[in-house]
Short mmCIF file of C-alpha atoms in Angstrom, two decimals:
data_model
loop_
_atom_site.label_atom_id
_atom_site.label_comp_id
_atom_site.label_asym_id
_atom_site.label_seq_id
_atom_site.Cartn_x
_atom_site.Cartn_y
_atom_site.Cartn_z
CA UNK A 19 -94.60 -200.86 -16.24
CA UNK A 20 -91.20 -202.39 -14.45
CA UNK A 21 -89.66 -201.17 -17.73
CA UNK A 22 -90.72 -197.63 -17.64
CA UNK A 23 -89.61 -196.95 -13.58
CA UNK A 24 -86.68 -198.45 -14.12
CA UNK A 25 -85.84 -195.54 -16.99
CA UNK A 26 -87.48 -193.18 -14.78
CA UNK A 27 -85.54 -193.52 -12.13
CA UNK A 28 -81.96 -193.98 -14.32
CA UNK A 29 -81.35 -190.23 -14.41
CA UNK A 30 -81.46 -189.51 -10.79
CA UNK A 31 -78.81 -192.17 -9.89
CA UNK A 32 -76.73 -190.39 -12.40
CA UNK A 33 -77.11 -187.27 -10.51
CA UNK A 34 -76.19 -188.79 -7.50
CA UNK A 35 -73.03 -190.37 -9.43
CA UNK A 36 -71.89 -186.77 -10.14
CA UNK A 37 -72.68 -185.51 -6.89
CA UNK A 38 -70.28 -188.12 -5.08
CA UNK A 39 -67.57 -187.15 -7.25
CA UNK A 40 -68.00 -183.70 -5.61
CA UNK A 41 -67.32 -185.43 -1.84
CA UNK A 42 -63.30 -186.27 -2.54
CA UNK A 43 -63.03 -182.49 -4.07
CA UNK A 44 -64.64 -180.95 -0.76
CA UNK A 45 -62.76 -183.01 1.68
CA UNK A 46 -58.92 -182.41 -0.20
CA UNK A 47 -60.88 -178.72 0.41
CA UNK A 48 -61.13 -179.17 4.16
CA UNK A 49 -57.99 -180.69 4.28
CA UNK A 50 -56.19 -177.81 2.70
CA UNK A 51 -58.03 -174.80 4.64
CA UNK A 52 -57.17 -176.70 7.77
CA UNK A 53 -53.69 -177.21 7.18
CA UNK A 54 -53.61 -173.34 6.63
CA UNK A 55 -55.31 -172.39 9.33
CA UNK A 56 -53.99 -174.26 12.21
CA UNK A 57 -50.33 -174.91 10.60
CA UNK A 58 -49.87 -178.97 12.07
CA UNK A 59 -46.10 -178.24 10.95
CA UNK A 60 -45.23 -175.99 13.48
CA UNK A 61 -44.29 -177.97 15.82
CA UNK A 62 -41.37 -179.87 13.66
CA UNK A 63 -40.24 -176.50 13.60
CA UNK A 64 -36.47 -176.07 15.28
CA UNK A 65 -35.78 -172.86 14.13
CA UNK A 66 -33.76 -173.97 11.23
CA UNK A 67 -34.54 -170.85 8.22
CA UNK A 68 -36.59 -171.85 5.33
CA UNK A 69 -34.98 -173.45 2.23
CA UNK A 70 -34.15 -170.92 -0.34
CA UNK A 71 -32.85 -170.79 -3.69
CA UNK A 72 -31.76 -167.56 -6.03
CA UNK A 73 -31.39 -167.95 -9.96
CA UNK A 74 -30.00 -165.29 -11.82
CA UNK A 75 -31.36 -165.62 -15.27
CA UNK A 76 -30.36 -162.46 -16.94
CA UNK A 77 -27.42 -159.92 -16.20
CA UNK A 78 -27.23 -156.34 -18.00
CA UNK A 79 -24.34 -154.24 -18.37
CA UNK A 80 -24.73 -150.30 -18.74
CA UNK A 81 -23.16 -146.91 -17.58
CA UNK A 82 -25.63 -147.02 -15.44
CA UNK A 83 -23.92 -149.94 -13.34
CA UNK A 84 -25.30 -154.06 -13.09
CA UNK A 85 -28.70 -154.92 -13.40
CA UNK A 86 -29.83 -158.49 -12.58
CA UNK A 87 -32.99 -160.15 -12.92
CA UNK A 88 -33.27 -163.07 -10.34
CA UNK A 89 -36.16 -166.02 -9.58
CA UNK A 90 -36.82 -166.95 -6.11
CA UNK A 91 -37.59 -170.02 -5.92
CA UNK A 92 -37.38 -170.66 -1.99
CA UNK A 93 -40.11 -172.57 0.08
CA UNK A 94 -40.97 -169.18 2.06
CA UNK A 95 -40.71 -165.63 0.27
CA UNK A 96 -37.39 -164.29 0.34
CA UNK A 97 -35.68 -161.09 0.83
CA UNK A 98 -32.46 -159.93 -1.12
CA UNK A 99 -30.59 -157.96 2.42
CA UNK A 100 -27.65 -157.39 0.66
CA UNK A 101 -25.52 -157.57 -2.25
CA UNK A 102 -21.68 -157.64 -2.65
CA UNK A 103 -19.78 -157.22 -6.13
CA UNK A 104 -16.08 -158.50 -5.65
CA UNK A 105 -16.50 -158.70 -1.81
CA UNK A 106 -17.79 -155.52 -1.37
CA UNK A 107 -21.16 -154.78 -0.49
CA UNK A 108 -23.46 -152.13 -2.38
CA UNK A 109 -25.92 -150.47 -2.34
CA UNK A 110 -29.01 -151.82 -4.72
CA UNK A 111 -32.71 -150.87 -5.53
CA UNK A 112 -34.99 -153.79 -6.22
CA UNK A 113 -38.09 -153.61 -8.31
CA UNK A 114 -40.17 -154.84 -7.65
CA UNK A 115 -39.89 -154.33 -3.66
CA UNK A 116 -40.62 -156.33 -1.20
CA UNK A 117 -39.98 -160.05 -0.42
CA UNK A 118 -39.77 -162.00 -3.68
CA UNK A 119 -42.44 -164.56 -3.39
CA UNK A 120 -41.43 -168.48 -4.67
CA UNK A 121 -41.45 -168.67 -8.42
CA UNK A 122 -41.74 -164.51 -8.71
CA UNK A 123 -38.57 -162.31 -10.13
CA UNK A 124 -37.44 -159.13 -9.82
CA UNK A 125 -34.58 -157.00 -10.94
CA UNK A 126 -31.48 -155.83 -8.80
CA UNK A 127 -29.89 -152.44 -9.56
CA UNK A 128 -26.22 -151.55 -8.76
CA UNK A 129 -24.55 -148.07 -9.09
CA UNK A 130 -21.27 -150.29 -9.81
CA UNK A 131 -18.19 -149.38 -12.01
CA UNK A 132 -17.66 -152.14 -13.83
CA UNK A 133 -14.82 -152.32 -15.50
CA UNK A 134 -14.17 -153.59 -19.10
CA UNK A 135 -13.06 -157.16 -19.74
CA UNK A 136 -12.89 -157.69 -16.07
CA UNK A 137 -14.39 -160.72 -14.20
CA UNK A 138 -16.35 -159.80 -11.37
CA UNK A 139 -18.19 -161.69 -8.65
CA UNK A 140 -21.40 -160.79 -7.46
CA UNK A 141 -22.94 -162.35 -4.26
CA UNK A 142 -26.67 -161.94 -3.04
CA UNK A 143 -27.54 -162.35 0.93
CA UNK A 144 -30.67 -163.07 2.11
CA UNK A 145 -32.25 -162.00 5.12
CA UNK A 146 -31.80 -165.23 6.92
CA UNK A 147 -27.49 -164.86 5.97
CA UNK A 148 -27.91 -167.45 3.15
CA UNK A 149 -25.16 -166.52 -0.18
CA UNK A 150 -25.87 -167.45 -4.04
CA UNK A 151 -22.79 -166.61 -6.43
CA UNK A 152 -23.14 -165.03 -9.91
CA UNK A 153 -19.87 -164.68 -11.98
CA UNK A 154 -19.85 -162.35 -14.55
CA UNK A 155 -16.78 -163.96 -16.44
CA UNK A 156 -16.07 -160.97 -18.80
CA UNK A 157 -17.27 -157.54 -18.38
CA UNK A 158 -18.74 -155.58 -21.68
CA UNK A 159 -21.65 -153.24 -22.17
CA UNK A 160 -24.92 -155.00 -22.92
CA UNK A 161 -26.07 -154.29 -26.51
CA UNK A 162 -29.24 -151.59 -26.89
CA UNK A 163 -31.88 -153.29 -29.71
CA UNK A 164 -31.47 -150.69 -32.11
CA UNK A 165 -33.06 -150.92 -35.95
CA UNK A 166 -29.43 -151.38 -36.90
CA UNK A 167 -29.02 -153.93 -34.36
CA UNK A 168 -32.20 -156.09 -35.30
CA UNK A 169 -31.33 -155.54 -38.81
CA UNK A 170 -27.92 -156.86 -38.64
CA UNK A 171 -29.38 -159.79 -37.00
CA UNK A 172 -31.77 -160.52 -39.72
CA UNK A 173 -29.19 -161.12 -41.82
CA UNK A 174 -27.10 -163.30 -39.86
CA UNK A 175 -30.10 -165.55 -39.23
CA UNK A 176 -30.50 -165.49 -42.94
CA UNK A 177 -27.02 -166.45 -43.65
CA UNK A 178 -27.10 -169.49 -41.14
CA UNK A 179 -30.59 -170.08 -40.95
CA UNK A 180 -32.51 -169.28 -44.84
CA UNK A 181 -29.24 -169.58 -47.28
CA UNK A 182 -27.77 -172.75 -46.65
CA UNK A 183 -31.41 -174.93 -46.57
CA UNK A 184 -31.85 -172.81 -49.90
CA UNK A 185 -29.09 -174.04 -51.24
CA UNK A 186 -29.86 -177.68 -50.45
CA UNK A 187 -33.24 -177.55 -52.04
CA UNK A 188 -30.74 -175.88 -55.16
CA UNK A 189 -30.11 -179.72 -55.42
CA UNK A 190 -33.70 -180.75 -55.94
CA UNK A 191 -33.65 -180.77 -59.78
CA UNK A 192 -30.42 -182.57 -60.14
CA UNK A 193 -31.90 -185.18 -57.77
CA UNK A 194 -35.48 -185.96 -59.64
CA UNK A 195 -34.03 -188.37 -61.51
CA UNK A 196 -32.79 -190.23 -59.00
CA UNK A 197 -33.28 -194.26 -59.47
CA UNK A 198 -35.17 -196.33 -56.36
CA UNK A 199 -31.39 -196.55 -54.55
CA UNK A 200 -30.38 -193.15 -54.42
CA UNK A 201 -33.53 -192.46 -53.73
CA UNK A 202 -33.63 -194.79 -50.47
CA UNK A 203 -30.07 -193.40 -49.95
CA UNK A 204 -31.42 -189.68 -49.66
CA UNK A 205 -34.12 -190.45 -47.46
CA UNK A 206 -31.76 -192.70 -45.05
CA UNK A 207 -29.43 -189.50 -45.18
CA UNK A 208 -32.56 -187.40 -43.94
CA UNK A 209 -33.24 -190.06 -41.28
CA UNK A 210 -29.03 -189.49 -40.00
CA UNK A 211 -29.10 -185.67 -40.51
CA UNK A 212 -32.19 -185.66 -38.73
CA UNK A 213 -31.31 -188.28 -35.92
CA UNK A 214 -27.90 -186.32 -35.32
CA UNK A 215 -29.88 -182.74 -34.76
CA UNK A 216 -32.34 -185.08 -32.25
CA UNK A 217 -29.44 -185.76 -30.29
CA UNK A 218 -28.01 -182.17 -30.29
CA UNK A 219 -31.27 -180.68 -29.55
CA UNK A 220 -31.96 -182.62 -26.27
CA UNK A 221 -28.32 -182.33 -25.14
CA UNK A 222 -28.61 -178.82 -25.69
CA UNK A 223 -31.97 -178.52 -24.22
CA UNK A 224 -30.96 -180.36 -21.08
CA UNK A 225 -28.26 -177.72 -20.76
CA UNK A 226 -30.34 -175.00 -20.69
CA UNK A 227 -32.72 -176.80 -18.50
CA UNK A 228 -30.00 -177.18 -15.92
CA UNK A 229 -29.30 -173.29 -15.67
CA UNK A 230 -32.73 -172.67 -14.84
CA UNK A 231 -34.22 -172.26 -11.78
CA UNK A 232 -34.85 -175.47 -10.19
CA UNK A 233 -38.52 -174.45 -9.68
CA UNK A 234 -38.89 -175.32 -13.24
CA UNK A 235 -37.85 -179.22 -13.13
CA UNK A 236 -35.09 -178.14 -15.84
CA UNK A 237 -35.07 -182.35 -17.09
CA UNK A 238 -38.14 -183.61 -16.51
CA UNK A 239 -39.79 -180.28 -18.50
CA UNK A 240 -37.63 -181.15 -21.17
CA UNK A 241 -38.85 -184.56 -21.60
CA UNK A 242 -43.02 -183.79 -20.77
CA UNK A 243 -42.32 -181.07 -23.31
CA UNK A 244 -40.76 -183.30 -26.23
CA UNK A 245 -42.81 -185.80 -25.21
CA UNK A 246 -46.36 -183.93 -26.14
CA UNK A 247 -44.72 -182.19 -29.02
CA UNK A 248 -44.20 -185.77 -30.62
CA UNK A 249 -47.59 -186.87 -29.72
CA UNK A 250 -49.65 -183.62 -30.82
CA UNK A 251 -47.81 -183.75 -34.18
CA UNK A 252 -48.33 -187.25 -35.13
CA UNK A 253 -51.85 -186.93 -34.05
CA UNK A 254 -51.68 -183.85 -36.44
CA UNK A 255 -49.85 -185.54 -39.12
CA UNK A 256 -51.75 -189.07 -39.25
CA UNK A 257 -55.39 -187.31 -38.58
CA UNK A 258 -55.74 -187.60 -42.91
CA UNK A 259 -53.35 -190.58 -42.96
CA UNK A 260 -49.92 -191.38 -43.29
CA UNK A 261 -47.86 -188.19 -44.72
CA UNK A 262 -46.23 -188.30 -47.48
CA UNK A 263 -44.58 -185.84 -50.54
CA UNK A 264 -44.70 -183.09 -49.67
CA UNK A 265 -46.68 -183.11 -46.48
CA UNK A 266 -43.65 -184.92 -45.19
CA UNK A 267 -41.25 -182.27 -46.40
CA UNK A 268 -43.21 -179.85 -44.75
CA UNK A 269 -43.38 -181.70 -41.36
CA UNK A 270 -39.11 -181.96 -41.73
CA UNK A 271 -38.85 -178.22 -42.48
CA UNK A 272 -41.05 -177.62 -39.04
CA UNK A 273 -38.61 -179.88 -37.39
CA UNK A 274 -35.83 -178.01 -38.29
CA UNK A 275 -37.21 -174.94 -38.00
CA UNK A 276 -37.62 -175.38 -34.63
CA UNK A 277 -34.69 -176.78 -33.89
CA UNK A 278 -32.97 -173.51 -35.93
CA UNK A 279 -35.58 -171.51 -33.67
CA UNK A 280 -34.19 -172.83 -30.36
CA UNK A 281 -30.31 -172.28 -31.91
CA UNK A 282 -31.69 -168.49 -32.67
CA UNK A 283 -32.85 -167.90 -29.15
CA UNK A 284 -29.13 -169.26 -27.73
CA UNK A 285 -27.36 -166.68 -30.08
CA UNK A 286 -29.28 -163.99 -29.67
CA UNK A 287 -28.61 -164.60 -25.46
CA UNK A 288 -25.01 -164.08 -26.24
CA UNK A 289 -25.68 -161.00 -28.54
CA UNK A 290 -28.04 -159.50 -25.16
CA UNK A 291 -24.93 -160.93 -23.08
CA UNK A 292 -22.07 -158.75 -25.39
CA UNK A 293 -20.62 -162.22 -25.33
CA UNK A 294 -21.08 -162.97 -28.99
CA UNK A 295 -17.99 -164.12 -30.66
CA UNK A 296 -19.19 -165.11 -34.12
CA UNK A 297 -16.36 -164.48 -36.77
CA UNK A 298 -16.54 -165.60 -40.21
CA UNK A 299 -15.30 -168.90 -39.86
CA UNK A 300 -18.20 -169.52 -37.12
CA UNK A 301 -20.47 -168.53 -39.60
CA UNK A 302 -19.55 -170.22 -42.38
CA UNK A 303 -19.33 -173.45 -40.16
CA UNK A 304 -22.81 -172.84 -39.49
CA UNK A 305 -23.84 -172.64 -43.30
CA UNK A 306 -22.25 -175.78 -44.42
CA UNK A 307 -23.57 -177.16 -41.16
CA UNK A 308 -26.95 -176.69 -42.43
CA UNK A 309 -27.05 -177.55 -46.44
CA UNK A 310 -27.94 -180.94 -45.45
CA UNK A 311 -30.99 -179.90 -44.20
CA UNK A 312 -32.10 -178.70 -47.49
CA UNK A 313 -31.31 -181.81 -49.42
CA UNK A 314 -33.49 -183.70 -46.35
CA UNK A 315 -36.11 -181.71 -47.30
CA UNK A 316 -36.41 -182.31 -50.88
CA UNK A 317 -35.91 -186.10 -50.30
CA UNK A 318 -39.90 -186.97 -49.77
CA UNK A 319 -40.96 -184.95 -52.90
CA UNK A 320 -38.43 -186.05 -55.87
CA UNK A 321 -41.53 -187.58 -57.44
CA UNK A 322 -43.69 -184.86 -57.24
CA UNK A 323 -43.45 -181.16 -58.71
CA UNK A 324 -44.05 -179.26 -56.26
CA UNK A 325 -44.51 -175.02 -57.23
CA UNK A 326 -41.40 -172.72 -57.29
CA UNK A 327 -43.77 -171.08 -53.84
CA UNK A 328 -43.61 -173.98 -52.09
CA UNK A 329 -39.99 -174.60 -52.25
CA UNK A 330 -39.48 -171.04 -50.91
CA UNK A 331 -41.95 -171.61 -48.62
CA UNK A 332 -40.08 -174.88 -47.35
CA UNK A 333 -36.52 -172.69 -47.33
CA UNK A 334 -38.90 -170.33 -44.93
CA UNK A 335 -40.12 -172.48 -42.85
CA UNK A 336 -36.58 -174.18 -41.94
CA UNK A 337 -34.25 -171.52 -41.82
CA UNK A 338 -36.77 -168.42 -41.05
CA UNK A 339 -37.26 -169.61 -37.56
CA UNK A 340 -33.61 -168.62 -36.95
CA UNK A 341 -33.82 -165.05 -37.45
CA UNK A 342 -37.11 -165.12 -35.21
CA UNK A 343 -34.82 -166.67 -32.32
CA UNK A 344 -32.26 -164.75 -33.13
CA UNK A 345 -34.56 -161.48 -32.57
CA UNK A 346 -35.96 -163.28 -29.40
CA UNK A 347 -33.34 -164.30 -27.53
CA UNK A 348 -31.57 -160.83 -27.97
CA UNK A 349 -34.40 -158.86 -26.00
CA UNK A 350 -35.72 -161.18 -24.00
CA UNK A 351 -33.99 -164.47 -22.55
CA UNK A 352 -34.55 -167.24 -20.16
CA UNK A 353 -33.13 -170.32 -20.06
CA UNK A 354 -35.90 -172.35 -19.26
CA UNK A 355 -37.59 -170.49 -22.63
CA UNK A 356 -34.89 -171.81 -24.31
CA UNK A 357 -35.08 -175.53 -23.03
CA UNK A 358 -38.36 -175.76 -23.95
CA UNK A 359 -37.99 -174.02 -27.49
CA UNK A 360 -35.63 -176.72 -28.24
CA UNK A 361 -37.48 -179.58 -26.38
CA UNK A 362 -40.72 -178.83 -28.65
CA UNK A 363 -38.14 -179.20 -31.14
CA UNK A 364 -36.86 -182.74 -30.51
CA UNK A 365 -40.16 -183.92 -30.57
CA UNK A 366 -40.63 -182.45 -33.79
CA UNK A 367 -37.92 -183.98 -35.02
CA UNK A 368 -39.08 -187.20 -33.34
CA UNK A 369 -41.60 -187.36 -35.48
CA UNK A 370 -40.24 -186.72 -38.66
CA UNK A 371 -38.11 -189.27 -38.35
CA UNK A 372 -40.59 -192.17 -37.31
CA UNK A 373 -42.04 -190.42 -40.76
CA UNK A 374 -39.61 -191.05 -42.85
CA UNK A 375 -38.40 -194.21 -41.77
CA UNK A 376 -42.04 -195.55 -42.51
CA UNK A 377 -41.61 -194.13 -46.17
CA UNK A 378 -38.00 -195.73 -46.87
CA UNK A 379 -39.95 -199.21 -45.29
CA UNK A 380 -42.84 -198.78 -48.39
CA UNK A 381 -40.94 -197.02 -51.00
CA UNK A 382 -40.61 -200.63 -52.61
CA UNK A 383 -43.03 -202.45 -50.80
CA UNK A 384 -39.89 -204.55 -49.43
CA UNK A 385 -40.67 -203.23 -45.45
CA UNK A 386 -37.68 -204.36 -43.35
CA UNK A 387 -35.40 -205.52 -46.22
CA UNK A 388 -35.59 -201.78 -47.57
CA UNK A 389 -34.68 -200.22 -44.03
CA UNK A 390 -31.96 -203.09 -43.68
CA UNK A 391 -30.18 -202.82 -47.06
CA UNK A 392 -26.94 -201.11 -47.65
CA UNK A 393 -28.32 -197.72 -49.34
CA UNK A 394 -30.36 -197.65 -46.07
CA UNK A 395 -26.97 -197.60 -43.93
CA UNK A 396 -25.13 -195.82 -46.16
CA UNK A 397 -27.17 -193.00 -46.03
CA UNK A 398 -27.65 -193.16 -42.52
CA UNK A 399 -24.41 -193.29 -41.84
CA UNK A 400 -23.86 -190.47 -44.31
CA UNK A 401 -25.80 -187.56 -42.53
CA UNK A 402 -24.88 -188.53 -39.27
CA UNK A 403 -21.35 -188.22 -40.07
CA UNK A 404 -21.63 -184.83 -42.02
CA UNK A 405 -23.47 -183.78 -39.34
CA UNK A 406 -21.16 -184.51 -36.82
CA UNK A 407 -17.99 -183.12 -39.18
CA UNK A 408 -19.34 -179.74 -39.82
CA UNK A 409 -20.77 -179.41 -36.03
CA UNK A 410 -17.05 -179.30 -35.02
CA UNK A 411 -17.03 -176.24 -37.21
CA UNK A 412 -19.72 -174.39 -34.92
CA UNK A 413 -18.44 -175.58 -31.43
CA UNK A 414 -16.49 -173.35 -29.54
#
């Protein structure tokens, strides 16, 4: 009889166990609807202005004039007063109008004459007299997205993106053969080519980070971001076991692909900017950048066959990516889209690499004697420095 009150009484105190969770939730409630209401802060207040801050993440050239989209990102809303272009003021149209609440954008129009190839200086002034700086280092006309336009980019995200992870995987047949060193040789080389483009990718994601608005953390979203890539696709990866063949090719090609995606985005910024300088020797530097990636690809399935399909799918998934940032980043571009592109990215890569290392460690059942012998070195060795040789091809 004990027994049975005891039960019967077991759900109610887990009602009540619930309903005190609600009592922290509806006092931060209080708290916050008082704070609003009677505004405690006010009398701190010495008449200082509010803290404000102005990013200008995109700039358009036409014969129309300037056109700027900015990001408050001030601790009050803010409101654009005026705006000067070589220390003269203009006149501008905002839309939309209005105070620019923190976090919000909005685009600034100028009737100004730019001038070709000129560097000009453009200066926004708030309301409360505070100045941000924008230099527009050399002036040419935006380019319009035409078919021609998105076409042409295709095919340079093809060249640099598709054709040279093609022509690793070329390699594949040549490579079957391979005996138990090479074969720990190519996969060390996929671990170097791999942990080279891990370090480029978060360098160049910090960048990015940095030139956007400070609302956005720039660093620590960068790391959060990589961060829960890595996790989510080793969950994703491990949920049927360890991955191997060509599971773990296809987990390298989305690696790189992403990390091509985020290099896509960054080119097709400087095609919307009219800024692109990429002459045949740029391009090329970017192909034989990128043939290594192939050959890291086909490393995990030398002893399988995998279809002629798959292969092309692998090529796809790598280098397709590119043209898809290339497209991207040419019509619409943000930094901190960017920075997280290639932060998701890293931890892609991440991944892949904690991957592979696992399979050179069993490929002879040796562990730490495999990872430690000289193939193992050699190869690492090997991709970071081709890596590292053909990236001075594609830095300018």
């Amino acid at each position: 009889m004990m027994h049975e009150k005891i039960n019967a009484a077991a759900p109610a105190s887990g009602f009540f166990r619930y309903l005190w969770l609600l009592l922290p939730v509806a006092v931060l409630a209080v708290a916050i609807v008082w704070l609003l209401q009677t505004n405690p802060l006010q009398g701190f207040n010495n008449g200082a202005p509010p803290v404000e801050n102005l990013t200008i993440e995109r700039t358009i050239l036409d014969h129309d004039g300037l056109r700027l989209l900015v990001r408050a990102g001030g601790s009050d809303p803010m409101v654009v007063a005026q705006v000067q272009v070589d220390a003269a003021y203009w006149e501008f149209s905002q839309e939309p109008q209005g105070p620019i609440a923190r976090g919000d954008t909005a685009w600034i129009s100028l009737p100004f004459p730019w001038v070709l190839g000129e560097t000009h200086n453009v200066t926004f002034v708030t309301n409360t007299g505070a100045t941000f700086d924008h230099e527009i280092a050399v002036a040419v006309p935006t380019p319009v997205a035409t078919s021609g336009s998105l076409w042409s980019q295709a095919i340079l995200g093809a060249f640099v993106g598709i054709l040279p992870v093609a022509i690793g995987l070329m390699c594949y047949p040549a490579l079957r053969g391979a005996g138990q060193g090479t074969m720990t040789f190519l996969l060390a080389l996929t671990v170097g080519l791999l942990a080279f483009l891990l370090v480029d990718t978060i360098v160049e994601a910090l960048e990015f980070a940095n030139a956007s608005a400070p609302i956005f953390q720039g660093s620590v979203l960068v790391v959060l971001t990589a961060v829960a890539s890595f996790l989510v696709l080793m969950a994703v990866g491990r949920r049927r076991g360890t991955p191997t063949g060509l599971a773990l090719a296809t987990f390298i090609a989305l690696g790189i692909g992403l990390h091509n995606f985020g290099e896509g985005l960054a080119i097709g910024a400087a095609f919307a900017a009219g800024s692109a300088g990429l002459g045949t020797f740029l391009v090329l530097g970017f192909t034989l950048h990128n043939i290594t990636e192939g050959i890291g690809i086909a490393a995990p399935i030398l002893k399988v066959k995998p279809s002629l399909l798959s292969l092309v799918g692998l090529a796809l998934l790598a280098g397709g990516p590119a043209v898809i940032g290339i497209w991207t980043g040419s019509l619409a571009y943000a930094p901190q889209w960017t920075a997280i592109a290639l932060a998701v990215g890293a931890g892609a890569i991440a991944q892949v690499i904690v991957e592979v290392g696992g399979l050179i460690g069993r490929s002879n059942g040796q562990g730490i004697k495999t990872l430690l012998a000289p193939a193992s070195f050699g190869g690492l060795a090997a991709g970071v420095g081709f890596m590292y040789v053909t990236a001075m091809l594609v830095k300018i």
